[in-house]
Tab-separated table of N, CA and C in Angstrom:
chain	number	residue	atom	x	y	z
A	1	UNK	N	69.273	102.310	85.358
A	1	UNK	CA	70.583	103.082	85.599
A	1	UNK	C	70.642	104.547	85.121
A	2	UNK	N	71.253	105.359	86.201
A	2	UNK	CA	70.996	106.973	85.569
A	2	UNK	C	72.528	107.008	85.276
A	3	UNK	N	72.715	107.844	83.960
A	3	UNK	CA	73.764	108.068	83.514
A	3	UNK	C	74.057	109.400	83.732
A	4	UNK	N	75.439	109.917	84.096
A	4	UNK	CA	76.153	111.071	84.150
A	4	UNK	C	75.855	111.866	82.685
A	5	UNK	N	75.846	113.129	83.084
A	5	UNK	CA	76.065	113.917	81.518
A	5	UNK	C	77.356	114.680	81.682
A	6	UNK	N	78.577	114.055	82.355
A	6	UNK	CA	79.705	114.480	82.532
A	6	UNK	C	80.595	113.702	81.485
A	7	UNK	N	81.480	114.275	80.409
A	7	UNK	CA	82.051	113.557	79.590
A	7	UNK	C	83.480	112.865	80.437
A	8	UNK	N	84.128	111.921	79.827
A	8	UNK	CA	85.243	111.156	80.682
A	8	UNK	C	86.525	112.499	80.944
A	9	UNK	N	86.528	113.274	80.119
A	9	UNK	CA	87.242	114.437	80.164
A	9	UNK	C	87.002	115.407	81.511
A	10	UNK	N	85.991	115.759	81.590
A	10	UNK	CA	85.273	116.194	82.716
A	10	UNK	C	85.372	115.630	83.875
A	11	UNK	N	85.176	114.246	84.053
A	11	UNK	CA	85.457	113.611	85.473
A	11	UNK	C	86.953	113.325	85.579
A	12	UNK	N	87.768	113.680	84.350
A	12	UNK	CA	89.440	113.427	84.881
A	12	UNK	C	89.987	114.458	85.524
A	13	UNK	N	89.216	115.883	84.943
A	13	UNK	CA	89.304	116.972	85.623
A	13	UNK	C	88.949	117.320	87.342
A	14	UNK	N	87.849	116.572	87.386
A	14	UNK	CA	87.295	116.463	88.419
A	14	UNK	C	88.170	115.554	89.429
A	15	UNK	N	88.613	114.255	89.063
A	15	UNK	CA	89.539	113.889	90.181
A	15	UNK	C	90.616	114.208	90.078
A	16	UNK	N	91.430	115.134	89.261
A	16	UNK	CA	92.254	115.762	89.597
A	16	UNK	C	92.435	116.835	90.175
A	17	UNK	N	91.057	117.417	90.323
A	17	UNK	CA	91.374	118.533	91.055
A	17	UNK	C	90.843	118.022	92.437
A	18	UNK	N	90.211	116.981	92.754
A	18	UNK	CA	90.216	116.383	94.012
A	18	UNK	C	91.915	115.801	94.692
A	19	UNK	N	92.378	115.313	93.931
A	19	UNK	CA	93.922	114.781	94.196
A	19	UNK	C	94.621	116.091	94.816
A	20	UNK	N	94.781	117.074	93.778
A	20	UNK	CA	95.426	118.360	94.021
A	20	UNK	C	94.617	118.994	95.669
A	21	UNK	N	93.137	119.189	95.753
A	21	UNK	CA	93.026	119.487	96.815
A	21	UNK	C	93.461	118.681	98.081
A	22	UNK	N	93.236	117.134	98.139
A	22	UNK	CA	93.621	116.504	99.338
A	22	UNK	C	95.170	116.700	99.502
A	23	UNK	N	95.652	116.623	98.396
A	23	UNK	CA	97.357	116.772	98.538
A	23	UNK	C	97.802	117.815	99.333
A	24	UNK	N	97.311	119.196	98.572
A	24	UNK	CA	97.404	120.287	99.441
A	24	UNK	C	97.058	120.379	100.924
A	25	UNK	N	95.858	119.736	101.039
A	25	UNK	CA	95.161	119.854	102.532
A	25	UNK	C	96.361	118.996	103.515
A	26	UNK	N	97.107	118.251	103.237
A	26	UNK	CA	97.582	117.392	103.500
A	26	UNK	C	99.364	117.654	103.859
A	27	UNK	N	99.491	118.862	103.016
A	27	UNK	CA	100.953	119.417	102.875
A	27	UNK	C	101.650	118.439	102.159
A	28	UNK	N	101.326	117.649	101.267
A	28	UNK	CA	102.173	116.982	100.399
A	28	UNK	C	102.682	117.784	99.030
A	29	UNK	N	103.872	117.657	98.606
A	29	UNK	CA	104.376	118.043	97.392
A	29	UNK	C	103.802	117.364	96.181
A	30	UNK	N	104.058	118.151	94.971
A	30	UNK	CA	103.741	117.007	93.628
A	30	UNK	C	105.033	115.981	93.604
A	31	UNK	N	106.327	116.446	93.789
A	31	UNK	CA	107.090	115.580	93.849
A	31	UNK	C	106.935	114.354	95.117
A	32	UNK	N	106.687	114.802	96.145
A	32	UNK	CA	106.603	113.622	96.787
A	32	UNK	C	105.394	112.818	96.622
A	33	UNK	N	104.018	113.219	95.991
A	33	UNK	CA	103.201	112.354	95.237
A	33	UNK	C	103.609	111.492	93.989
A	34	UNK	N	104.444	112.113	93.247
A	34	UNK	CA	104.931	111.458	92.098
A	34	UNK	C	106.126	110.524	92.382
A	35	UNK	N	106.903	110.816	93.420
A	35	UNK	CA	107.600	109.765	94.258
A	35	UNK	C	107.312	108.558	94.649
A	36	UNK	N	106.021	108.629	95.204
A	36	UNK	CA	105.120	107.492	95.812
A	36	UNK	C	104.597	106.770	94.951
A	37	UNK	N	104.126	107.472	93.825
A	37	UNK	CA	103.462	106.859	92.629
A	37	UNK	C	104.081	106.256	91.561
A	38	UNK	N	105.652	106.486	91.570
A	38	UNK	CA	106.567	105.951	90.694
A	38	UNK	C	106.649	106.849	89.359
A	39	UNK	N	106.213	108.071	89.703
A	39	UNK	CA	106.144	109.207	88.363
A	39	UNK	C	106.777	110.099	88.619
A	40	UNK	N	106.644	111.271	87.639
A	40	UNK	CA	107.528	112.495	87.851
A	40	UNK	C	106.646	113.806	88.461
A	41	UNK	N	106.943	114.496	88.997
A	41	UNK	CA	105.853	115.712	89.445
A	41	UNK	C	105.293	116.482	88.381
A	42	UNK	N	106.046	116.081	87.095
A	42	UNK	CA	105.078	116.622	86.002
A	42	UNK	C	103.901	115.689	85.509
A	43	UNK	N	104.080	114.590	85.690
A	43	UNK	CA	102.805	113.647	85.438
A	43	UNK	C	101.950	114.048	86.497
A	44	UNK	N	101.829	114.128	87.772
A	44	UNK	CA	101.348	114.425	88.962
A	44	UNK	C	100.407	115.734	88.095
A	45	UNK	N	101.312	116.983	88.009
A	45	UNK	CA	100.787	118.032	87.307
A	45	UNK	C	99.454	117.515	86.188
A	46	UNK	N	99.725	116.943	85.407
A	46	UNK	CA	99.014	116.319	84.235
A	46	UNK	C	97.887	115.949	84.799
A	47	UNK	N	97.765	114.857	85.892
A	47	UNK	CA	96.630	114.263	86.318
A	47	UNK	C	96.051	115.165	87.289
A	48	UNK	N	96.497	116.085	87.888
A	48	UNK	CA	95.993	117.074	88.304
A	48	UNK	C	95.271	118.230	87.421
A	49	UNK	N	95.275	118.361	86.415
A	49	UNK	CA	94.896	119.387	85.541
A	49	UNK	C	93.492	118.490	84.934
A	50	UNK	N	93.696	117.122	84.784
A	50	UNK	CA	93.091	116.466	83.873
A	50	UNK	C	93.288	116.258	82.432
A	51	UNK	N	94.923	116.508	82.194
A	51	UNK	CA	95.126	116.762	80.894
A	51	UNK	C	95.605	115.231	80.496
A	52	UNK	N	96.310	114.481	81.886
A	52	UNK	CA	96.521	112.969	81.502
A	52	UNK	C	95.465	112.312	82.347
A	53	UNK	N	95.176	111.061	81.551
A	53	UNK	CA	94.362	110.217	82.269
A	53	UNK	C	94.702	109.423	83.411
A	54	UNK	N	94.458	109.502	84.707
A	54	UNK	CA	95.039	108.117	85.865
A	54	UNK	C	94.584	106.979	85.411
A	55	UNK	N	95.277	105.738	85.427
A	55	UNK	CA	94.957	104.512	85.529
A	55	UNK	C	94.314	104.153	86.854
A	56	UNK	N	93.592	103.005	86.770
A	56	UNK	CA	92.819	102.759	87.870
A	56	UNK	C	93.690	102.403	89.256
A	57	UNK	N	94.861	101.911	88.614
A	57	UNK	CA	96.011	101.362	89.482
A	57	UNK	C	96.276	102.807	90.194
A	58	UNK	N	96.787	103.308	89.424
A	58	UNK	CA	97.371	105.010	90.081
A	58	UNK	C	96.805	105.432	90.885
A	59	UNK	N	94.858	105.670	90.505
A	59	UNK	CA	93.967	106.122	91.377
A	59	UNK	C	94.042	105.432	92.580
A	60	UNK	N	93.972	104.316	92.851
A	60	UNK	CA	93.991	103.463	94.021
A	60	UNK	C	95.268	103.582	94.602
A	61	UNK	N	96.257	103.602	93.810
A	61	UNK	CA	97.576	104.071	95.197
A	61	UNK	C	97.526	105.320	95.568
A	62	UNK	N	96.613	106.431	94.657
A	62	UNK	CA	96.984	107.624	95.002
A	62	UNK	C	95.802	107.780	96.550
A	63	UNK	N	94.783	107.421	96.355
A	63	UNK	CA	93.876	107.604	97.531
A	63	UNK	C	94.615	106.609	98.888
A	64	UNK	N	95.462	105.557	98.652
A	64	UNK	CA	96.040	105.021	99.636
A	64	UNK	C	97.209	106.161	100.355
A	65	UNK	N	98.149	106.844	99.343
A	65	UNK	CA	98.945	107.545	99.777
A	65	UNK	C	98.475	109.153	100.258
A	66	UNK	N	97.433	109.506	100.038
A	66	UNK	CA	96.819	110.547	100.491
A	66	UNK	C	95.587	110.330	101.786
A	67	UNK	N	95.602	109.247	101.973
A	67	UNK	CA	95.088	108.391	103.279
A	67	UNK	C	93.491	108.849	103.083
A	68	UNK	N	92.941	108.630	102.155
A	68	UNK	CA	91.458	108.890	101.981
A	68	UNK	C	91.186	107.870	101.055
A	69	UNK	N	89.782	107.859	101.219
A	69	UNK	CA	88.733	106.397	100.605
A	69	UNK	C	88.929	107.049	99.254
A	70	UNK	N	88.764	106.178	98.366
A	70	UNK	CA	89.063	106.575	97.149
A	70	UNK	C	87.428	107.221	96.356
A	71	UNK	N	86.610	106.963	97.123
A	71	UNK	CA	85.005	107.592	96.917
A	71	UNK	C	85.537	109.179	97.012
A	72	UNK	N	86.239	109.769	97.815
A	72	UNK	CA	86.697	111.082	97.846
A	72	UNK	C	87.265	111.375	96.859
A	73	UNK	N	87.958	110.943	95.862
A	73	UNK	CA	88.645	111.698	94.794
A	73	UNK	C	87.320	111.589	93.774
A	74	UNK	N	86.362	111.187	93.852
A	74	UNK	CA	85.147	111.292	92.950
A	74	UNK	C	84.189	111.881	93.346
A	75	UNK	N	84.125	112.954	94.626
A	75	UNK	CA	83.304	114.182	94.880
A	75	UNK	C	83.533	114.972	93.695
A	76	UNK	N	81.955	115.697	93.674
A	76	UNK	CA	81.527	116.367	92.605
A	76	UNK	C	81.267	115.535	91.102
A	77	UNK	N	81.223	114.372	91.151
A	77	UNK	CA	80.838	113.705	89.868
A	77	UNK	C	79.483	113.247	90.229
A	78	UNK	N	78.757	113.630	88.940
A	78	UNK	CA	77.002	113.409	89.176
A	78	UNK	C	76.839	112.204	89.065
A	79	UNK	N	76.054	111.429	89.182
A	79	UNK	CA	75.371	110.429	88.764
A	79	UNK	C	75.758	109.283	89.775
A	80	UNK	N	75.240	107.920	89.468
A	80	UNK	CA	75.620	106.847	90.714
A	80	UNK	C	76.315	105.717	90.057
A	81	UNK	N	77.144	105.435	90.755
A	81	UNK	CA	78.054	103.955	90.638
A	81	UNK	C	77.041	102.987	91.067
A	82	UNK	N	76.934	101.789	90.030
A	82	UNK	CA	75.889	100.778	90.377
A	82	UNK	C	76.593	99.446	90.196
A	83	UNK	N	76.573	98.514	90.858
A	83	UNK	CA	77.563	97.246	90.549
A	83	UNK	C	76.263	95.926	90.335
A	84	UNK	N	76.916	95.197	89.539
A	84	UNK	CA	76.119	94.002	89.453
A	84	UNK	C	76.013	92.738	90.349
A	85	UNK	N	74.734	92.213	90.807
A	85	UNK	CA	75.253	91.184	91.638
A	85	UNK	C	75.612	90.112	90.870
């Protein structure tokens, strides 16, 4: 299995930037995303900056709210994700 050289913090920043990019493309405010996720817009800001880590559940909800496949939120993360059979 190939391991990424990115740290967890680096990945948090990439995921946050992708959330921000997609949110802006669809014209959604941080407030609207926060309301849909059940968090404040300040929390959305922290997610988007990578300051706070977004939970798996909130990540899934974000993809649903933004109308994208969850893999879109990981664009730019090097490495491969493998599953065990």
